[in-house]
Short mmCIF file of C-alpha atoms in Angstrom, two decimals:
data_model
loop_
_atom_site.label_atom_id
_atom_site.label_comp_id
_atom_site.label_asym_id
_atom_site.label_seq_id
_atom_site.Cartn_x
_atom_site.Cartn_y
_atom_site.Cartn_z
CA MET U 1 -38.53 47.47 -38.97
CA THR U 2 -41.80 45.60 -39.25
CA LEU U 3 -42.38 42.39 -37.32
CA SER U 4 -41.50 40.28 -40.38
CA GLU U 5 -38.26 42.22 -40.87
CA ASN U 6 -37.18 41.50 -37.29
CA PHE U 7 -37.44 37.71 -37.62
CA ARG U 8 -36.60 34.88 -39.95
CA MET U 9 -38.39 31.53 -40.13
CA GLU U 10 -36.42 28.39 -39.35
CA ARG U 11 -37.43 24.76 -39.46
CA ASP U 12 -36.55 21.77 -37.28
CA SER U 13 -38.13 18.35 -36.72
CA LEU U 14 -41.08 19.96 -34.90
CA GLY U 15 -41.87 22.44 -37.65
CA THR U 16 -41.16 26.13 -38.20
CA ILE U 17 -40.39 28.79 -35.62
CA LYS U 18 -39.57 32.51 -35.66
CA VAL U 19 -35.96 33.35 -34.78
CA PRO U 20 -34.55 36.87 -34.33
CA LYS U 21 -33.22 37.88 -37.72
CA TYR U 22 -29.68 38.66 -36.66
CA ALA U 23 -29.28 35.83 -34.17
CA TYR U 24 -26.59 33.30 -35.01
CA TYR U 25 -28.51 30.62 -33.14
CA GLY U 26 -31.36 28.74 -34.77
CA ALA U 27 -34.61 26.86 -34.27
CA GLN U 28 -33.62 24.50 -31.45
CA THR U 29 -32.05 27.28 -29.40
CA GLN U 30 -35.13 29.44 -29.93
CA ARG U 31 -37.38 26.65 -28.67
CA ALA U 32 -35.22 26.35 -25.56
CA VAL U 33 -35.44 30.11 -25.00
CA GLU U 34 -39.22 29.94 -25.17
CA ASN U 35 -39.51 26.78 -23.09
CA PHE U 36 -37.07 27.63 -20.30
CA GLN U 37 -37.70 31.15 -19.09
CA ILE U 38 -36.67 30.22 -15.57
CA SER U 39 -33.85 32.21 -14.03
CA SER U 40 -32.32 34.62 -16.57
CA LYS U 41 -28.99 32.90 -15.73
CA ARG U 42 -26.86 31.68 -18.61
CA MET U 43 -23.99 29.22 -18.71
CA PRO U 44 -20.78 30.95 -17.61
CA ARG U 45 -18.21 32.16 -20.13
CA SER U 46 -15.87 29.34 -19.08
CA ILE U 47 -18.36 26.69 -20.25
CA ILE U 48 -18.96 28.48 -23.57
CA ARG U 49 -15.21 28.73 -24.07
CA ALA U 50 -14.83 25.01 -23.40
CA GLN U 51 -17.61 24.24 -25.88
CA GLY U 52 -15.67 26.20 -28.48
CA ILE U 53 -12.55 24.15 -27.73
CA VAL U 54 -14.48 20.90 -28.17
CA LYS U 55 -16.10 22.03 -31.43
CA ALA U 56 -12.82 23.31 -32.90
CA SER U 57 -11.04 20.09 -31.91
CA ALA U 58 -13.81 17.99 -33.43
CA ALA U 59 -13.72 19.92 -36.70
CA LYS U 60 -9.93 19.57 -36.97
CA THR U 61 -10.13 15.83 -36.24
CA ASN U 62 -12.96 15.30 -38.71
CA MET U 63 -10.94 17.10 -41.41
CA ASP U 64 -7.86 15.02 -40.66
CA LEU U 65 -9.97 11.86 -40.94
CA GLU U 66 -11.40 13.19 -44.24
CA LEU U 67 -14.89 13.19 -42.77
CA LEU U 68 -15.41 16.91 -43.39
CA PRO U 69 -14.48 18.95 -46.48
CA LYS U 70 -11.63 21.28 -45.58
CA SER U 71 -13.60 24.35 -46.64
CA ILE U 72 -16.37 23.53 -44.17
CA GLY U 73 -14.06 22.23 -41.45
CA SER U 74 -11.83 25.31 -41.60
CA ALA U 75 -14.82 27.64 -41.37
CA ILE U 76 -16.17 25.70 -38.37
CA MET U 77 -12.76 25.92 -36.70
CA GLN U 78 -12.58 29.68 -37.24
CA ALA U 79 -16.12 30.17 -35.92
CA ALA U 80 -15.32 27.98 -32.92
CA GLU U 81 -12.17 30.03 -32.24
CA GLU U 82 -14.32 33.13 -32.16
CA VAL U 83 -16.57 31.41 -29.62
CA ILE U 84 -13.51 30.53 -27.55
CA HIS U 85 -12.54 34.20 -27.45
CA GLY U 86 -16.03 35.37 -26.47
CA LYS U 87 -17.04 37.07 -29.70
CA TRP U 88 -20.51 35.52 -29.77
CA ASP U 89 -21.34 35.25 -26.06
CA ASP U 90 -24.50 37.32 -26.57
CA HIS U 91 -25.83 34.55 -28.80
CA PHE U 92 -25.57 31.88 -26.11
CA VAL U 93 -28.98 32.47 -24.62
CA VAL U 94 -30.25 29.23 -23.07
CA ASP U 95 -31.23 29.32 -19.39
CA VAL U 96 -29.14 27.28 -16.95
CA TYR U 97 -32.28 25.32 -16.02
CA GLN U 98 -32.91 23.67 -19.37
CA ALA U 99 -33.50 20.32 -20.98
CA GLY U 100 -31.56 17.51 -19.37
CA ALA U 101 -27.92 16.68 -20.12
CA GLY U 102 -27.28 20.03 -21.84
CA THR U 103 -28.86 19.23 -25.22
CA SER U 104 -30.11 22.79 -25.65
CA GLN U 105 -26.71 24.21 -24.69
CA ASN U 106 -24.95 21.93 -27.16
CA MET U 107 -27.36 22.89 -29.93
CA ASN U 108 -26.91 26.56 -29.08
CA ALA U 109 -23.18 26.10 -29.73
CA ASN U 110 -23.78 24.00 -32.85
CA GLU U 111 -26.16 26.56 -34.36
CA VAL U 112 -24.05 29.63 -33.58
CA ILE U 113 -20.93 28.00 -35.00
CA ALA U 114 -22.77 26.61 -38.06
CA ASN U 115 -24.31 29.95 -39.00
CA ARG U 116 -21.14 31.91 -38.36
CA ALA U 117 -19.14 29.36 -40.40
CA THR U 118 -21.62 29.71 -43.26
CA GLU U 119 -21.17 33.48 -43.12
CA LEU U 120 -17.39 33.08 -43.22
CA ILE U 121 -17.60 30.94 -46.38
CA ASP U 122 -20.13 33.13 -48.21
CA PRO U 123 -22.54 35.56 -46.51
CA SER U 124 -24.96 35.22 -49.44
CA LEU U 125 -25.60 31.57 -48.66
CA GLY U 126 -27.94 32.44 -45.78
CA TYR U 127 -28.50 30.58 -42.54
CA GLY U 128 -28.30 26.82 -42.29
CA ARG U 129 -26.03 25.91 -45.22
CA ILE U 130 -23.47 24.45 -42.86
CA HIS U 131 -25.54 22.10 -40.77
CA PRO U 132 -25.37 22.27 -36.95
CA ASN U 133 -25.81 18.49 -36.60
CA ASP U 134 -24.32 17.01 -39.76
CA HIS U 135 -21.21 19.20 -39.76
CA VAL U 136 -20.57 20.97 -36.44
CA ASN U 137 -21.78 18.05 -34.29
CA LYS U 138 -20.19 15.34 -36.46
CA ASN U 139 -18.88 12.35 -34.45
CA GLN U 140 -20.42 13.90 -31.34
CA SER U 141 -23.36 13.78 -28.96
CA THR U 142 -24.45 16.18 -26.26
CA ASN U 143 -23.79 13.38 -23.81
CA ASP U 144 -20.04 13.29 -24.41
CA THR U 145 -19.37 16.90 -25.50
CA PHE U 146 -21.23 18.81 -22.79
CA HIS U 147 -19.87 16.46 -20.12
CA ALA U 148 -16.35 17.04 -21.45
CA SER U 149 -16.88 20.79 -21.77
CA MET U 150 -17.80 21.23 -18.11
CA GLN U 151 -14.72 19.28 -17.04
CA ILE U 152 -12.43 21.24 -19.35
CA ALA U 153 -13.87 24.49 -18.00
CA ALA U 154 -13.50 23.36 -14.39
CA ILE U 155 -9.89 22.20 -14.57
CA GLU U 156 -8.83 25.31 -16.47
CA LYS U 157 -10.33 27.58 -13.82
CA ILE U 158 -8.98 25.49 -10.95
CA ASN U 159 -5.46 25.53 -12.45
CA ASP U 160 -5.45 29.16 -13.59
CA LYS U 161 -7.25 30.78 -10.66
CA LEU U 162 -8.16 28.76 -7.59
CA LEU U 163 -4.93 26.83 -6.99
CA PRO U 164 -2.71 29.93 -7.34
CA ALA U 165 -5.05 31.84 -5.00
CA LEU U 166 -4.83 29.08 -2.40
CA GLU U 167 -1.04 29.04 -2.72
CA ASP U 168 -0.98 32.80 -2.09
CA LEU U 169 -3.19 32.33 0.97
CA TYR U 170 -0.89 29.60 2.28
CA GLN U 171 2.17 31.79 1.74
CA GLU U 172 0.56 34.71 3.58
CA PHE U 173 -0.37 32.55 6.58
CA ASP U 174 3.12 31.07 6.56
CA LYS U 175 4.67 34.57 6.61
CA LYS U 176 2.45 35.56 9.51
CA SER U 177 3.35 32.40 11.42
CA ILE U 178 7.02 33.37 11.21
CA GLU U 179 6.28 37.01 12.05
CA PHE U 180 4.21 36.07 15.11
CA MET U 181 6.36 33.22 16.45
CA ALA U 182 7.85 35.39 19.20
CA ILE U 183 4.42 36.37 20.56
CA GLU U 184 3.38 34.19 23.49
CA LYS U 185 -0.32 33.84 24.27
CA THR U 186 -2.82 31.59 25.94
CA GLY U 187 -4.33 28.72 24.02
CA ARG U 188 -8.04 28.03 24.25
CA THR U 189 -10.06 24.85 24.09
CA HIS U 190 -13.86 24.82 24.39
CA LEU U 191 -13.44 28.64 24.21
CA HIS U 192 -11.91 28.46 27.72
CA ASP U 193 -8.36 28.94 29.00
CA ALA U 194 -5.80 26.38 27.89
CA VAL U 195 -2.02 26.13 28.19
CA PRO U 196 0.22 28.78 26.57
CA MET U 197 1.30 28.70 22.96
CA ARG U 198 2.75 31.06 20.37
CA LEU U 199 0.57 33.16 18.08
CA GLY U 200 2.86 31.97 15.28
CA GLN U 201 1.98 28.36 16.07
CA GLU U 202 -1.70 29.17 15.72
CA PHE U 203 -1.07 30.73 12.30
CA ALA U 204 1.17 27.83 11.29
CA GLY U 205 -1.82 25.58 11.86
CA TYR U 206 -3.89 27.74 9.53
CA ALA U 207 -1.14 27.67 6.90
CA ASN U 208 -0.81 23.90 6.93
CA THR U 209 -4.58 23.45 6.82
CA ILE U 210 -4.68 25.43 3.58
CA ARG U 211 -1.71 23.50 2.19
CA SER U 212 -3.33 20.14 2.99
CA VAL U 213 -6.69 20.94 1.42
CA THR U 214 -4.95 22.42 -1.63
CA ASN U 215 -3.12 19.14 -2.15
CA GLN U 216 -6.41 17.30 -1.79
CA LEU U 217 -7.99 19.56 -4.41
CA LYS U 218 -5.18 18.72 -6.83
CA LEU U 219 -5.84 15.01 -6.30
CA SER U 220 -9.59 15.40 -6.71
CA ALA U 221 -9.25 17.56 -9.80
CA ASP U 222 -7.10 14.99 -11.59
CA LYS U 223 -10.26 13.04 -12.45
CA LEU U 224 -11.44 16.04 -14.50
CA TYR U 225 -8.77 15.19 -17.07
CA GLU U 226 -10.75 12.09 -18.07
CA ILE U 227 -13.04 13.18 -20.91
CA GLY U 228 -15.05 10.72 -22.96
CA LEU U 229 -15.12 12.52 -26.31
CA GLY U 230 -16.11 10.04 -28.98
CA GLY U 231 -18.26 8.00 -26.64
CA ASN U 232 -21.25 9.69 -28.26
CA ALA U 233 -24.71 8.87 -26.91
CA ILE U 234 -24.00 6.15 -24.36
CA GLY U 235 -20.36 5.13 -24.75
CA THR U 236 -20.68 2.65 -27.61
CA LYS U 237 -19.09 5.20 -30.01
CA VAL U 238 -21.94 4.76 -32.47
CA ASN U 239 -21.49 6.72 -35.73
CA SER U 240 -17.95 7.56 -34.66
CA HIS U 241 -14.77 6.88 -36.62
CA PRO U 242 -12.62 4.38 -34.66
CA ASP U 243 -9.68 6.82 -34.57
CA TYR U 244 -11.77 9.82 -33.61
CA PRO U 245 -11.70 9.50 -29.76
CA THR U 246 -7.90 9.37 -29.57
CA LEU U 247 -7.32 12.12 -32.11
CA VAL U 248 -9.91 14.56 -30.80
CA ILE U 249 -8.50 14.36 -27.27
CA GLN U 250 -5.02 14.94 -28.67
CA GLU U 251 -6.35 18.08 -30.34
CA VAL U 252 -7.99 19.28 -27.13
CA ASN U 253 -4.65 18.78 -25.39
CA ARG U 254 -2.90 20.80 -28.07
CA MET U 255 -5.37 23.66 -27.72
CA THR U 256 -5.47 23.73 -23.92
CA LYS U 257 -1.90 22.55 -23.19
CA LEU U 258 -3.40 20.23 -20.58
CA PRO U 259 -3.10 16.41 -20.25
CA PHE U 260 -6.65 15.24 -20.92
CA ARG U 261 -7.02 11.50 -21.40
CA GLN U 262 -9.60 8.88 -22.25
CA PRO U 263 -11.48 7.46 -19.27
CA GLU U 264 -10.45 4.07 -17.96
CA ASN U 265 -13.98 2.98 -18.79
CA ILE U 266 -16.04 5.04 -21.22
CA PHE U 267 -19.34 3.75 -19.84
CA GLU U 268 -18.48 4.91 -16.34
CA PHE U 269 -17.83 8.40 -17.76
CA MET U 270 -21.13 8.47 -19.64
CA GLN U 271 -23.17 7.20 -16.69
CA ASN U 272 -21.75 9.32 -13.89
CA THR U 273 -20.51 12.76 -12.94
CA GLY U 274 -17.88 11.43 -10.55
CA ALA U 275 -15.22 14.08 -11.24
CA PRO U 276 -17.42 17.09 -10.36
CA ILE U 277 -18.67 15.25 -7.27
CA ARG U 278 -15.10 14.65 -6.08
CA VAL U 279 -14.08 18.24 -6.75
CA MET U 280 -17.09 19.63 -4.93
CA THR U 281 -16.51 17.35 -1.96
CA THR U 282 -13.06 18.90 -1.61
CA MET U 283 -14.54 22.37 -2.15
CA LYS U 284 -16.86 21.66 0.77
CA GLU U 285 -13.89 20.59 2.89
CA LEU U 286 -12.08 23.80 1.92
CA SER U 287 -15.17 25.78 2.91
CA ILE U 288 -15.36 24.08 6.30
CA HIS U 289 -11.70 24.86 7.01
CA LEU U 290 -12.04 28.47 5.89
CA ILE U 291 -15.11 28.93 8.08
CA LYS U 292 -13.12 27.63 11.04
CA ILE U 293 -10.15 29.89 10.30
CA THR U 294 -12.19 33.03 9.63
CA SER U 295 -14.29 32.41 12.73
CA ASP U 296 -11.08 32.09 14.76
CA LEU U 297 -9.75 35.34 13.37
CA ARG U 298 -12.99 37.13 14.19
CA LEU U 299 -12.71 35.90 17.77
CA LEU U 300 -9.03 36.79 18.08
CA ALA U 301 -9.74 40.29 16.73
CA SER U 302 -12.92 40.79 18.76
CA GLY U 303 -13.26 44.02 20.70
CA PRO U 304 -11.22 46.07 20.29
CA ARG U 305 -11.91 47.05 23.92
CA THR U 306 -14.32 44.36 25.10
CA GLY U 307 -13.08 41.26 23.29
CA LEU U 308 -9.88 39.24 22.95
CA ALA U 309 -8.11 41.77 20.70
CA GLU U 310 -5.04 39.52 20.33
CA ILE U 311 -4.77 40.50 16.68
CA THR U 312 -5.72 43.60 14.74
CA LEU U 313 -7.34 43.31 11.32
CA PRO U 314 -6.82 45.88 8.57
CA SER U 315 -9.73 48.32 8.37
CA VAL U 316 -11.46 48.18 4.97
CA GLN U 317 -14.74 50.05 5.51
CA PRO U 318 -16.96 51.59 8.21
CA GLY U 319 -18.93 48.94 10.07
CA SER U 320 -22.08 50.65 11.27
CA THR U 321 -24.67 53.14 10.08
CA ILE U 322 -25.49 54.13 13.65
CA MET U 323 -22.31 53.61 15.71
CA PRO U 324 -19.63 56.09 14.56
CA GLY U 325 -16.12 54.74 14.23
CA LYS U 326 -17.12 51.09 14.38
CA VAL U 327 -15.13 48.81 12.08
CA ASN U 328 -16.26 45.24 11.48
CA PRO U 329 -14.35 42.16 10.22
CA ALA U 330 -16.02 42.55 6.82
CA ILE U 331 -13.65 40.42 4.73
CA LEU U 332 -13.89 37.53 7.18
CA GLU U 333 -17.68 37.76 7.20
CA MET U 334 -17.78 37.79 3.40
CA THR U 335 -15.55 34.70 3.24
CA HIS U 336 -17.79 32.87 5.69
CA MET U 337 -20.83 33.66 3.52
CA VAL U 338 -19.13 32.41 0.36
CA CYS U 339 -18.15 29.19 2.11
CA LEU U 340 -21.73 28.62 3.27
CA GLN U 341 -22.89 29.10 -0.33
CA VAL U 342 -20.32 26.60 -1.64
CA ILE U 343 -21.42 24.05 0.97
CA GLY U 344 -24.97 24.52 -0.30
CA TYR U 345 -23.81 24.12 -3.89
CA GLU U 346 -21.98 20.92 -2.96
CA ALA U 347 -25.25 19.55 -1.58
CA ALA U 348 -26.98 20.42 -4.85
CA ILE U 349 -24.31 18.65 -6.90
CA ALA U 350 -24.32 15.61 -4.62
CA ASN U 351 -28.06 15.32 -5.05
CA ALA U 352 -27.76 15.91 -8.78
CA GLY U 353 -25.23 13.06 -8.82
CA THR U 354 -27.90 10.71 -7.53
CA ALA U 355 -29.94 11.51 -10.66
CA SER U 356 -27.68 9.39 -12.84
CA GLN U 357 -29.90 6.74 -14.37
CA LEU U 358 -28.73 3.95 -16.65
CA GLU U 359 -26.46 5.55 -19.28
CA ILE U 360 -26.53 9.26 -18.41
CA ASN U 361 -26.97 11.94 -15.78
CA VAL U 362 -29.50 14.43 -17.12
CA MET U 363 -28.69 17.03 -14.42
CA MET U 364 -25.41 18.06 -16.03
CA PRO U 365 -26.45 21.68 -16.78
CA LEU U 366 -27.12 22.22 -13.07
CA ILE U 367 -23.86 20.49 -12.13
CA ALA U 368 -21.86 22.51 -14.68
CA HIS U 369 -23.24 25.89 -13.65
CA THR U 370 -23.06 25.19 -9.91
CA MET U 371 -19.52 23.81 -10.01
CA MET U 372 -18.24 26.75 -12.06
CA GLU U 373 -20.01 29.24 -9.79
CA SER U 374 -18.43 27.57 -6.76
CA ILE U 375 -14.93 27.75 -8.21
CA GLU U 376 -15.42 31.38 -9.26
CA ILE U 377 -16.75 32.73 -5.97
CA MET U 378 -14.23 30.70 -3.96
CA TYR U 379 -11.37 32.09 -6.04
CA ASN U 380 -12.64 35.64 -5.59
CA ALA U 381 -13.17 35.17 -1.85
CA VAL U 382 -9.76 33.59 -1.24
CA SER U 383 -7.97 36.29 -3.26
CA THR U 384 -9.79 39.03 -1.38
CA LEU U 385 -9.18 37.35 1.98
CA THR U 386 -5.44 37.17 1.28
CA THR U 387 -4.90 40.70 0.01
CA LYS U 388 -7.42 42.67 2.08
CA CYS U 389 -7.18 40.82 5.38
CA ILE U 390 -4.49 38.24 6.10
CA SER U 391 -1.59 40.26 4.70
CA GLY U 392 -2.45 43.18 6.99
CA ILE U 393 -3.04 41.34 10.28
CA GLN U 394 -0.95 42.54 13.22
CA GLY U 395 -0.30 40.73 16.48
CA ASN U 396 -1.01 42.55 19.75
CA GLU U 397 1.84 41.28 21.92
CA GLU U 398 0.93 43.13 25.12
CA ILE U 399 -2.68 41.97 25.06
CA CYS U 400 -1.60 38.40 24.31
CA LYS U 401 0.75 38.55 27.32
CA HIS U 402 -1.99 39.99 29.54
CA TRP U 403 -4.44 37.18 28.75
CA MET U 404 -1.73 34.54 29.06
CA ASN U 405 -0.72 35.70 32.54
CA SER U 406 -4.39 35.78 33.57
CA SER U 407 -5.07 32.25 32.35
CA LEU U 408 -6.24 29.71 34.91
CA ALA U 409 -4.70 26.99 32.77
CA LEU U 410 -1.27 27.89 34.17
CA VAL U 411 -2.10 25.51 37.01
CA THR U 412 -1.29 22.76 34.51
CA ALA U 413 2.40 23.44 35.16
CA MET U 414 1.90 22.74 38.88
CA SER U 415 0.12 19.44 38.44
CA PRO U 416 3.29 17.28 38.23
CA ILE U 417 4.68 19.01 41.35
CA MET U 418 1.74 19.19 43.74
CA GLY U 419 -0.74 16.80 42.12
CA TYR U 420 -3.80 17.27 39.95
CA ASP U 421 -6.33 17.74 42.78
CA ARG U 422 -4.38 20.38 44.66
CA ALA U 423 -3.56 22.26 41.45
CA SER U 424 -7.28 22.21 40.63
CA GLN U 425 -8.07 23.81 43.98
CA ILE U 426 -5.53 26.57 43.34
CA GLY U 427 -7.15 27.28 39.97
CA LYS U 428 -10.63 27.28 41.45
CA GLU U 429 -9.63 29.73 44.18
CA ALA U 430 -8.00 32.05 41.64
CA ASP U 431 -11.23 32.02 39.64
CA GLU U 432 -13.43 32.69 42.66
CA LYS U 433 -11.25 35.59 43.88
CA ASN U 434 -10.72 36.90 40.34
CA ILE U 435 -6.96 36.99 40.81
CA THR U 436 -4.10 35.24 39.03
CA VAL U 437 -2.83 31.79 39.89
CA LYS U 438 0.50 33.30 40.97
CA GLU U 439 -1.28 35.61 43.40
CA VAL U 440 -3.04 32.66 45.04
CA LEU U 441 0.27 30.83 45.34
CA LYS U 442 1.88 33.89 46.94
CA GLN U 443 -0.97 34.22 49.43
CA LYS U 444 -0.55 30.59 50.44
CA GLY U 445 3.23 30.75 50.52
CA LEU U 446 3.46 28.11 47.82
CA LEU U 447 5.27 30.07 45.12
CA THR U 448 8.54 28.17 45.34
CA PRO U 449 11.37 28.70 42.82
CA GLU U 450 10.53 25.27 41.37
CA ILE U 451 6.87 26.18 40.76
CA GLU U 452 7.73 29.66 39.50
CA LYS U 453 10.12 28.16 36.97
CA ALA U 454 7.54 25.56 35.94
CA MET U 455 4.99 28.30 35.30
CA GLU U 456 7.27 30.18 32.89
CA PRO U 457 5.37 30.24 29.56
CA LYS U 458 8.44 29.27 27.55
CA GLY U 459 8.67 26.02 29.45
CA LEU U 460 5.00 25.27 28.83
CA ILE U 461 5.27 26.19 25.15
#
């Protein structure tokens, strides 16, 4: 092909521009491609799918309100359905770091759907006969549709992937807590000896931590169901049919089988990105808890000969290119890294939230991409953690017993009998002589039946 055969000329309000001949997108998308060659990252499939849902719902509503001819509306709906199912993903080409609020991303969707709908009606009509603004974007603005799309995408992925993955993780920790409840061990505070406990109690704490933060995520995510479709540019519903907002959300609900609703105040929705901020705050909390848990498990599994070695992790891959036979806690390390990334993403979204000015937050493309990336990598990490690590953990009962019997914190049991100060001296002497507390008591003739009974781990646990 010659250069002219590879391109077609399209016109927008700024003039004409060359567009790849077989691209379904048009002039405004092409300008965005040329203007924003920043990262080579595109909006995730989940956002594109949500845009298709919004555009199909809008077309159906506009037909029902007799604002679109059925021939055009039906073609737009079919084209939008194809977008939902990923048929035209290669034609969504705008960089994540683009014009504010997602205008370029919205126009990318409008142009792809308009040109595909034209083709569905009559391929001989050529590009542009169904208009991306007048038809596909009817009763809409970027400011309400892109905002809604990112919230639809987020709640779908949270419901379908992240929440079930967290439930699986909770269940696995809960199983391990039951399995390990008979194993007695020493507790540790400040990374030093503390009173005895059960390994199952430690894992029960992990299980309930996951359950609590999962419940918090459900509460935070509820705000995502508020979508301001029909608010248009700033919430005044300019150029919008009075029945459109209610009907279009009903259609979104029909398509997604989810309970989306109008915001309590449409202007709040247009001005702020409160729902993503809330979700990401909980994602940060989840990350903090997972870092704590995975760090604990790395400590408990440390060794296997020179560490605590109270648990054994499943081996998933060799751990060293120089030390033969070494196996590292790879899954736990990966999870820690993912959590650090999500904490960083939360900071980006929090700062993007401060960019809301007057009637809109122009940082929505960054918020959308970063939130969806956070949900995706957290889901993958949690699923991997559950199946490749937690489910295969074994408790080392003999090693747990060894450390428990060596613990200086056993003097705690003697404190009510002989007093805090004297018990402290016994513990100090055991430490200095590198012997057990019981051995010091025997040497001093103090190991009475009363003290021996008090020092039984079951009594302390």
